[in-house]
mmCIF file of C-alpha atoms in Angstrom:
data_model
loop_
_atom_site.group_PDB
_atom_site.id
_atom_site.type_symbol
_atom_site.label_atom_id
_atom_site.label_comp_id
_atom_site.label_asym_id
_atom_site.label_seq_id
_atom_site.Cartn_x
_atom_site.Cartn_y
_atom_site.Cartn_z
ATOM 1 C CA MET A 224 0.000 0.000 0.000
ATOM 2 C CA LEU A 225 1.088 3.582 -0.625
ATOM 3 C CA PRO A 226 1.596 5.893 2.389
ATOM 4 C CA ASP A 227 -1.546 7.889 1.579
ATOM 5 C CA GLY A 228 -3.766 4.815 1.522
ATOM 6 C CA PRO A 229 -4.678 3.646 -2.006
ATOM 7 C CA THR A 230 -3.732 0.121 -2.976
ATOM 8 C CA PRO A 231 -1.815 0.101 -6.283
ATOM 9 C CA TRP A 232 -2.011 -3.682 -6.658
ATOM 10 C CA SER A 233 -3.224 -6.870 -5.015
ATOM 11 C CA HIS A 234 -2.176 -10.483 -5.399
ATOM 12 C CA VAL A 235 -4.681 -13.329 -5.612
ATOM 13 C CA ASP A 236 -3.287 -16.864 -5.637
ATOM 14 C CA LEU A 237 -4.754 -20.330 -6.139
ATOM 15 C CA ALA A 238 -7.870 -21.206 -4.174
ATOM 16 C CA ASN A 239 -6.175 -24.173 -2.462
ATOM 17 C CA ARG A 240 -3.403 -22.002 -1.019
ATOM 18 C CA ARG A 241 -3.613 -20.362 2.393
ATOM 19 C CA LEU A 242 -1.462 -17.340 3.217
ATOM 20 C CA VAL A 243 0.074 -17.542 6.707
ATOM 21 C CA ALA A 244 3.174 -15.307 6.842
ATOM 22 C CA LEU A 245 4.688 -12.211 5.207
ATOM 23 C CA GLU A 246 8.228 -10.845 5.425
ATOM 24 C CA LEU A 247 10.198 -8.145 3.604
ATOM 25 C CA ALA A 248 13.483 -9.057 1.938
ATOM 26 C CA GLY A 249 16.479 -6.752 2.105
ATOM 27 C CA ASN A 250 15.892 -5.508 -1.453
ATOM 28 C CA GLY A 251 12.245 -4.635 -0.780
ATOM 29 C CA ASP A 252 10.723 -7.792 -2.267
ATOM 30 C CA ILE A 253 7.776 -9.326 -0.414
ATOM 31 C CA LEU A 254 8.198 -12.892 0.846
ATOM 32 C CA VAL A 255 5.028 -14.936 1.221
ATOM 33 C CA GLY A 256 4.643 -18.156 3.200
ATOM 34 C CA GLY A 257 1.688 -20.494 3.488
ATOM 35 C CA VAL A 258 0.389 -23.956 2.724
ATOM 36 C CA GLU A 259 -1.023 -25.608 -0.388
ATOM 37 C CA TYR A 260 -3.753 -28.160 0.240
ATOM 38 C CA GLU A 261 -3.779 -31.315 -1.847
ATOM 39 C CA PRO A 262 -6.970 -32.486 -3.623
ATOM 40 C CA VAL A 263 -6.400 -35.963 -2.165
ATOM 41 C CA PRO A 264 -8.199 -36.407 1.197
ATOM 42 C CA ASP A 265 -5.939 -36.691 4.265
ATOM 43 C CA GLU A 266 -2.863 -35.751 2.229
ATOM 44 C CA PRO A 267 -0.757 -33.304 4.301
ATOM 45 C CA PRO A 268 -0.505 -29.780 2.888
ATOM 46 C CA LYS A 269 2.759 -28.649 1.313
ATOM 47 C CA LEU A 270 4.763 -25.618 2.333
ATOM 48 C CA TRP A 271 4.197 -22.811 -0.170
ATOM 49 C CA LEU A 272 6.654 -19.929 -0.614
ATOM 50 C CA ALA A 273 6.538 -17.048 -3.075
ATOM 51 C CA ARG A 274 8.523 -13.923 -3.818
ATOM 52 C CA LEU A 275 6.781 -10.791 -5.105
ATOM 53 C CA ALA A 276 8.448 -7.665 -6.465
ATOM 54 C CA PRO A 277 7.406 -4.307 -4.948
ATOM 55 C CA THR A 278 5.288 -3.801 -8.083
ATOM 56 C CA GLY A 279 3.273 -6.940 -7.255
ATOM 57 C CA SER A 280 4.678 -9.156 -9.998
ATOM 58 C CA VAL A 281 5.499 -12.743 -9.012
ATOM 59 C CA VAL A 282 9.254 -13.380 -9.087
ATOM 60 C CA TRP A 283 8.728 -17.059 -8.253
ATOM 61 C CA SER A 284 6.265 -19.325 -6.465
ATOM 62 C CA SER A 285 7.116 -22.851 -5.258
ATOM 63 C CA THR A 286 5.773 -25.659 -3.092
ATOM 64 C CA TYR A 287 7.821 -28.034 -0.966
ATOM 65 C CA ALA A 288 6.838 -31.483 0.250
ATOM 66 C CA SER A 289 8.213 -32.923 3.488
ATOM 67 C CA ASP A 290 8.110 -36.331 5.134
ATOM 68 C CA LEU A 291 8.101 -34.632 8.533
ATOM 69 C CA ASP A 292 4.819 -34.361 10.429
ATOM 70 C CA ASP A 293 3.893 -30.683 10.607
ATOM 71 C CA HIS A 294 0.630 -30.988 12.497
ATOM 72 C CA ASP A 295 0.032 -27.237 12.878
ATOM 73 C CA VAL A 296 -0.411 -25.905 9.347
ATOM 74 C CA SER A 297 -1.181 -22.395 10.609
ATOM 75 C CA SER A 298 2.270 -21.978 12.171
ATOM 76 C CA ILE A 299 4.841 -20.660 9.676
ATOM 77 C CA GLN A 300 7.491 -18.030 10.381
ATOM 78 C CA LEU A 301 9.745 -16.408 7.774
ATOM 79 C CA ALA A 302 13.072 -14.589 7.950
ATOM 80 C CA SER A 303 15.514 -13.332 5.335
ATOM 81 C CA THR A 304 19.298 -13.450 5.700
ATOM 82 C CA PRO A 305 21.869 -10.770 4.787
ATOM 83 C CA GLY A 306 22.941 -12.980 1.875
ATOM 84 C CA GLY A 307 19.424 -13.065 0.430
ATOM 85 C CA ASP A 308 18.430 -16.574 1.551
ATOM 86 C CA ILE A 309 15.007 -17.266 3.062
ATOM 87 C CA VAL A 310 14.340 -19.315 6.185
ATOM 88 C CA ALA A 311 10.887 -20.851 6.706
ATOM 89 C CA VAL A 312 10.078 -22.442 10.061
ATOM 90 C CA ARG A 313 7.251 -24.873 10.750
ATOM 91 C CA PRO A 314 6.797 -26.860 13.993
ATOM 92 C CA ALA A 315 8.607 -29.974 12.743
ATOM 93 C CA HIS A 316 11.339 -28.466 10.584
ATOM 94 C CA LEU A 317 13.215 -25.489 9.185
ATOM 95 C CA ARG A 318 13.794 -25.085 5.452
ATOM 96 C CA ALA A 319 16.358 -22.698 3.964
ATOM 97 C CA VAL A 320 15.993 -21.657 0.325
ATOM 98 C CA ASP A 321 18.079 -19.307 -1.787
ATOM 99 C CA ALA A 322 16.857 -16.055 -3.318
ATOM 100 C CA ALA A 323 15.462 -18.018 -6.288
ATOM 101 C CA GLY A 324 13.498 -20.457 -4.111
ATOM 102 C CA GLU A 325 15.812 -23.469 -4.447
ATOM 103 C CA THR A 326 16.186 -25.543 -1.276
ATOM 104 C CA LEU A 327 19.608 -25.196 0.353
ATOM 105 C CA TRP A 328 19.115 -27.393 3.409
ATOM 106 C CA LEU A 329 16.464 -28.820 5.715
ATOM 107 C CA ARG A 330 16.670 -29.269 9.484
ATOM 108 C CA ALA A 331 14.283 -31.377 11.559
ATOM 109 C CA ALA A 332 13.253 -30.168 15.004
ATOM 110 C CA PRO A 333 15.173 -32.150 17.654
ATOM 111 C CA GLU A 334 13.565 -35.035 19.504
ATOM 112 C CA GLY A 335 14.569 -37.793 21.907
ATOM 113 C CA ASP A 336 13.076 -40.957 23.352
ATOM 114 C CA ALA A 337 10.783 -39.077 25.741
ATOM 115 C CA TRP A 338 10.814 -35.484 24.508
ATOM 116 C CA SER A 339 10.400 -33.413 21.362
ATOM 117 C CA VAL A 340 10.661 -29.806 20.182
ATOM 118 C CA ASP A 341 8.097 -27.788 18.240
ATOM 119 C CA TYR A 342 9.703 -24.840 16.460
ATOM 120 C CA ARG A 343 7.811 -21.549 16.991
ATOM 121 C CA ASP A 344 9.843 -18.562 15.766
ATOM 122 C CA VAL A 345 13.035 -17.564 13.955
ATOM 123 C CA ALA A 346 15.349 -14.547 13.827
ATOM 124 C CA VAL A 347 18.546 -13.795 11.882
ATOM 125 C CA ASP A 348 21.444 -11.542 12.892
ATOM 126 C CA ALA A 349 23.695 -9.331 10.762
ATOM 127 C CA GLN A 350 26.216 -12.164 10.320
ATOM 128 C CA GLY A 351 23.560 -14.502 8.939
ATOM 129 C CA ARG A 352 23.338 -16.682 12.053
ATOM 130 C CA ILE A 353 19.888 -18.204 12.478
ATOM 131 C CA PHE A 354 18.219 -18.370 15.892
ATOM 132 C CA ILE A 355 15.211 -20.644 16.399
ATOM 133 C CA GLY A 356 12.880 -20.735 19.391
ATOM 134 C CA GLY A 357 10.541 -23.581 20.220
ATOM 135 C CA ASP A 358 8.697 -25.543 22.895
ATOM 136 C CA ARG A 359 10.526 -28.522 24.419
ATOM 137 C CA GLY A 360 8.229 -30.987 26.190
ATOM 138 C CA HIS A 361 7.807 -34.520 27.447
ATOM 139 C CA GLY A 362 4.239 -35.074 26.288
ATOM 140 C CA ASP A 363 2.429 -32.991 28.918
ATOM 141 C CA ALA A 364 1.911 -29.230 28.941
ATOM 142 C CA ALA A 365 3.330 -28.745 32.439
ATOM 143 C CA SER A 366 6.769 -30.006 31.394
ATOM 144 C CA ARG A 367 7.293 -27.495 28.592
ATOM 145 C CA ALA A 368 10.412 -25.347 28.484
ATOM 146 C CA VAL A 369 11.574 -22.811 25.929
ATOM 147 C CA TYR A 370 14.153 -24.288 23.561
ATOM 148 C CA LEU A 371 16.627 -22.032 21.763
ATOM 149 C CA GLU A 372 19.242 -22.981 19.176
ATOM 150 C CA ALA A 373 21.664 -21.113 16.937
ATOM 151 C CA LEU A 374 22.682 -22.232 13.447
ATOM 152 C CA ALA A 375 25.418 -21.081 11.105
ATOM 153 C CA PRO A 376 24.268 -19.774 7.697
ATOM 154 C CA ASP A 377 24.883 -23.265 6.247
ATOM 155 C CA GLY A 378 22.676 -24.916 8.899
ATOM 156 C CA ALA A 379 25.441 -26.230 11.175
ATOM 157 C CA LEU A 380 24.469 -26.230 14.860
ATOM 158 C CA LEU A 381 26.385 -23.618 16.885
ATOM 159 C CA TRP A 382 24.696 -24.045 20.272
ATOM 160 C CA GLN A 383 21.427 -24.981 21.932
ATOM 161 C CA THR A 384 19.896 -24.374 25.341
ATOM 162 C CA SER A 385 16.625 -24.598 27.270
ATOM 163 C CA LEU A 386 15.024 -22.015 29.521
ATOM 164 C CA LYS A 387 12.403 -22.698 32.193
ATOM 165 C CA SER A 388 10.980 -20.531 34.950
ATOM 166 C CA PRO A 389 11.661 -21.924 38.439
ATOM 167 C CA ALA A 390 8.355 -20.495 39.645
ATOM 168 C CA TYR A 391 5.932 -21.912 37.044
ATOM 169 C CA GLY A 392 5.193 -25.325 35.648
ATOM 170 C CA ALA A 393 5.466 -24.434 31.967
ATOM 171 C CA THR A 394 7.520 -21.925 29.990
ATOM 172 C CA SER A 395 6.535 -21.850 26.318
ATOM 173 C CA ALA A 396 5.532 -20.031 23.099
ATOM 174 C CA PRO A 397 8.738 -18.064 22.494
ATOM 175 C CA SER A 398 8.932 -15.020 20.231
ATOM 176 C CA LEU A 399 12.422 -13.921 19.095
ATOM 177 C CA MET A 400 14.223 -10.772 18.018
ATOM 178 C CA VAL A 401 17.883 -9.856 17.475
ATOM 179 C CA ASP A 402 18.538 -6.355 18.814
ATOM 180 C CA PRO A 403 20.960 -3.837 17.235
ATOM 181 C CA ALA A 404 23.715 -4.920 19.658
ATOM 182 C CA GLY A 405 23.435 -8.538 18.480
ATOM 183 C CA SER A 406 21.695 -9.951 21.562
ATOM 184 C CA VAL A 407 18.966 -12.546 21.057
ATOM 185 C CA LEU A 408 15.813 -11.413 22.873
ATOM 186 C CA VAL A 409 13.187 -13.965 23.856
ATOM 187 C CA ALA A 410 9.627 -13.275 25.044
ATOM 188 C CA MET A 411 7.725 -16.242 26.464
ATOM 189 C CA GLN A 412 4.600 -17.433 28.236
ATOM 190 C CA LEU A 413 4.517 -18.639 31.853
ATOM 191 C CA SER A 414 1.686 -20.864 33.068
ATOM 192 C CA ASP A 415 0.690 -23.347 35.738
ATOM 193 C CA SER A 416 -1.730 -26.177 35.017
ATOM 194 C CA PRO A 417 -4.538 -26.814 35.670
ATOM 195 C CA ASP A 418 -5.565 -23.273 36.674
ATOM 196 C CA GLU A 419 -3.388 -21.708 33.925
ATOM 197 C CA THR A 420 -2.241 -18.759 36.024
ATOM 198 C CA GLY A 421 1.102 -17.318 35.087
ATOM 199 C CA GLY A 422 2.228 -14.296 33.132
ATOM 200 C CA GLY A 423 5.035 -13.492 30.742
ATOM 201 C CA ALA A 424 8.800 -13.164 30.731
ATOM 202 C CA VAL A 425 11.562 -11.693 28.591
ATOM 203 C CA ALA A 426 15.200 -12.773 28.449
ATOM 204 C CA ALA A 427 18.370 -11.959 26.529
ATOM 205 C CA TYR A 428 21.199 -14.181 25.290
ATOM 206 C CA ASP A 429 24.441 -13.136 23.693
ATOM 207 C CA ALA A 430 25.391 -14.524 20.282
ATOM 208 C CA ALA A 431 27.406 -17.308 21.963
ATOM 209 C CA GLY A 432 24.403 -18.579 23.947
ATOM 210 C CA ALA A 433 25.136 -17.089 27.390
ATOM 211 C CA LEU A 434 22.101 -15.830 29.334
ATOM 212 C CA GLN A 435 22.462 -12.082 29.963
ATOM 213 C CA TRP A 436 19.284 -11.360 31.903
ATOM 214 C CA TRP A 437 15.788 -12.660 32.663
ATOM 215 C CA ARG A 438 12.727 -10.590 33.665
ATOM 216 C CA SER A 439 9.330 -12.050 34.529
ATOM 217 C CA SER A 440 5.967 -10.308 34.941
ATOM 218 C CA PRO A 441 3.682 -12.509 37.066
ATOM 219 C CA GLY A 442 -0.018 -12.328 36.302
ATOM 220 C CA THR A 443 -3.339 -14.062 36.757
ATOM 221 C CA THR A 444 -3.660 -15.050 33.089
ATOM 222 C CA ARG A 445 -1.431 -16.569 30.442
ATOM 223 C CA ALA A 446 0.525 -13.944 28.495
ATOM 224 C CA ILE A 447 1.276 -15.104 24.940
ATOM 225 C CA PRO A 448 3.891 -13.002 23.097
ATOM 226 C CA GLY A 449 3.368 -11.837 19.533
ATOM 227 C CA ALA A 450 5.198 -9.152 17.552
ATOM 228 C CA PHE A 451 8.659 -8.131 18.787
ATOM 229 C CA VAL A 452 9.903 -4.702 17.597
ATOM 230 C CA PRO A 453 13.040 -2.656 18.444
ATOM 231 C CA ALA A 454 12.349 0.713 20.077
ATOM 232 C CA PRO A 455 14.219 3.925 19.239
ATOM 233 C CA ASN A 456 17.116 4.761 21.555
ATOM 234 C CA GLY A 457 17.276 1.211 22.853
ATOM 235 C CA GLY A 458 14.793 -1.223 24.291
ATOM 236 C CA PHE A 459 11.931 -2.954 22.532
ATOM 237 C CA PHE A 460 8.172 -3.474 22.274
ATOM 238 C CA VAL A 461 6.280 -6.753 22.740
ATOM 239 C CA ASP A 462 2.669 -7.386 21.745
ATOM 240 C CA TRP A 463 1.021 -9.618 24.385
ATOM 241 C CA ASP A 464 -2.252 -11.562 24.272
ATOM 242 C CA PHE A 465 -3.677 -12.260 27.743
ATOM 243 C CA MET A 466 -5.837 -15.381 27.919
ATOM 244 C CA GLY A 467 -8.098 -16.226 30.877
ATOM 245 C CA ASP A 468 -10.870 -18.752 31.368
ATOM 246 C CA ASP A 469 -13.658 -16.454 30.176
ATOM 247 C CA SER A 470 -11.922 -13.425 28.731
ATOM 248 C CA GLY A 471 -8.935 -12.157 26.824
ATOM 249 C CA SER A 472 -7.215 -8.934 25.879
ATOM 250 C CA SER A 473 -4.108 -7.545 24.182
ATOM 251 C CA SER A 474 -1.545 -4.912 25.001
ATOM 252 C CA VAL A 475 1.752 -3.612 23.631
ATOM 253 C CA ALA A 476 4.389 -3.028 26.312
ATOM 254 C CA ARG A 477 7.659 -1.117 26.019
ATOM 255 C CA TYR A 478 10.807 -2.359 27.770
ATOM 256 C CA ASP A 479 14.220 -0.816 28.270
ATOM 257 C CA ALA A 480 17.431 -2.447 27.022
ATOM 258 C CA GLU A 481 17.724 -4.524 30.223
ATOM 259 C CA GLY A 482 14.185 -5.888 30.045
ATOM 260 C CA ALA A 483 12.529 -3.590 32.596
ATOM 261 C CA ARG A 484 8.886 -2.939 31.705
ATOM 262 C CA LEU A 485 8.336 0.804 31.197
ATOM 263 C CA TYR A 486 4.739 1.342 30.063
ATOM 264 C CA GLU A 487 1.922 0.139 27.791
ATOM 265 C CA LEU A 488 0.662 1.826 24.630
ATOM 266 C CA ASP A 489 -2.950 2.926 24.304
ATOM 267 C CA GLN A 490 -5.045 0.712 22.059
ATOM 268 C CA VAL A 491 -8.496 -0.058 20.735
ATOM 269 C CA GLU A 492 -10.490 -2.331 23.049
ATOM 270 C CA GLY A 493 -9.871 -5.631 21.325
ATOM 271 C CA TRP A 494 -7.031 -7.710 19.938
ATOM 272 C CA VAL A 495 -3.701 -6.558 18.548
ATOM 273 C CA LEU A 496 -3.129 -8.675 15.432
ATOM 274 C CA ASP A 497 0.225 -7.177 14.438
ATOM 275 C CA PHE A 498 2.607 -4.408 15.458
ATOM 276 C CA ARG A 499 5.262 -2.801 13.233
ATOM 277 C CA ALA A 500 7.588 0.195 13.071
ATOM 278 C CA GLY A 501 6.716 2.786 10.432
ATOM 279 C CA PRO A 502 9.075 4.893 8.281
ATOM 280 C CA ASP A 503 7.799 8.090 9.952
ATOM 281 C CA GLY A 504 9.097 7.324 13.461
ATOM 282 C CA ARG A 505 5.712 6.073 14.630
ATOM 283 C CA PHE A 506 4.600 2.550 15.413
ATOM 284 C CA TYR A 507 1.450 0.987 13.989
ATOM 285 C CA SER A 508 -0.792 -1.718 15.406
ATOM 286 C CA LEU A 509 -3.363 -3.693 13.446
ATOM 287 C CA GLU A 510 -6.262 -4.237 15.831
ATOM 288 C CA THR A 511 -9.685 -5.826 15.812
ATOM 289 C CA SER A 512 -12.786 -5.298 17.922
ATOM 290 C CA GLU A 513 -13.362 -7.498 20.958
ATOM 291 C CA TRP A 514 -16.990 -8.006 19.910
ATOM 292 C CA GLU A 515 -17.700 -11.143 17.875
ATOM 293 C CA ASP A 516 -20.299 -9.439 15.667
ATOM 294 C CA ASP A 517 -17.945 -6.567 14.780
ATOM 295 C CA GLU A 518 -15.315 -7.710 12.299
ATOM 296 C CA GLY A 519 -13.755 -4.293 11.796
ATOM 297 C CA ARG A 520 -9.993 -3.858 11.606
ATOM 298 C CA TYR A 521 -8.161 -0.757 12.783
ATOM 299 C CA VAL A 522 -4.682 0.559 11.983
ATOM 300 C CA VAL A 523 -3.687 2.632 15.015
ATOM 301 C CA PRO A 524 -0.596 4.910 15.055
ATOM 302 C CA HIS A 525 1.445 5.277 18.250
ATOM 303 C CA LEU A 526 4.243 7.592 19.306
ATOM 304 C CA PRO A 527 7.174 5.710 20.869
#
């Protein structure tokens, strides 16, 4: 879309394809991720990736089959590397493709005899190192811990670690960001079963995998992290969804560079679907009404 609002073009793809993720490449191209459903019943959907030029023309569009069991077809995260490669993460695996869409390498999420990892998010630093966050569990929700691993640009494992709150039964649903200093920031959910009380937490690792700090915000509901955005002059924003038994809400919180929570941004009464930095120094949230019969969407500007 243009800054003043009109839409110069739109892209409509095949009816059996579902768009799940968008990302901008370093050259301004638009990276699209989703799934393509097969006409054969019970056949697992394929990963679908496409690259669009800023004018809307399709540079390439490809599908990728996998023998790995990706049970959550709605979970796809994309990232682009400084060298122009594209990383697509699904719960069971990570696929790296080059700028033309050709597969470079494939990595399965780790698993053992009594545990497994579901990948959840991905971030890339200025050196092309790939950081993946996931949930590591033993089959029950209470055992979940946040799993974090770092890969070289060619997919070689650099390090891996797990993070779990000592005060709560489960630590899960990580969202990742690499800050301008090169630290890997992790936002995560804290919860206790069966009453599901908990809150949220943020942590920072250096590029070698050493924990720098951990900050938790206890609460009476589960806090699920969403968008993760750097703030001007240091610090960052996190979009949180708060889930209780009978209610839910969203907020965007600002933190300083050491993870201290500073304040929350004003918002429409409803859900924050996405949160991004704008070219004008403002930040923009895509929000929806909390009322089920009101399907309106709102783009709300915020000062930092």
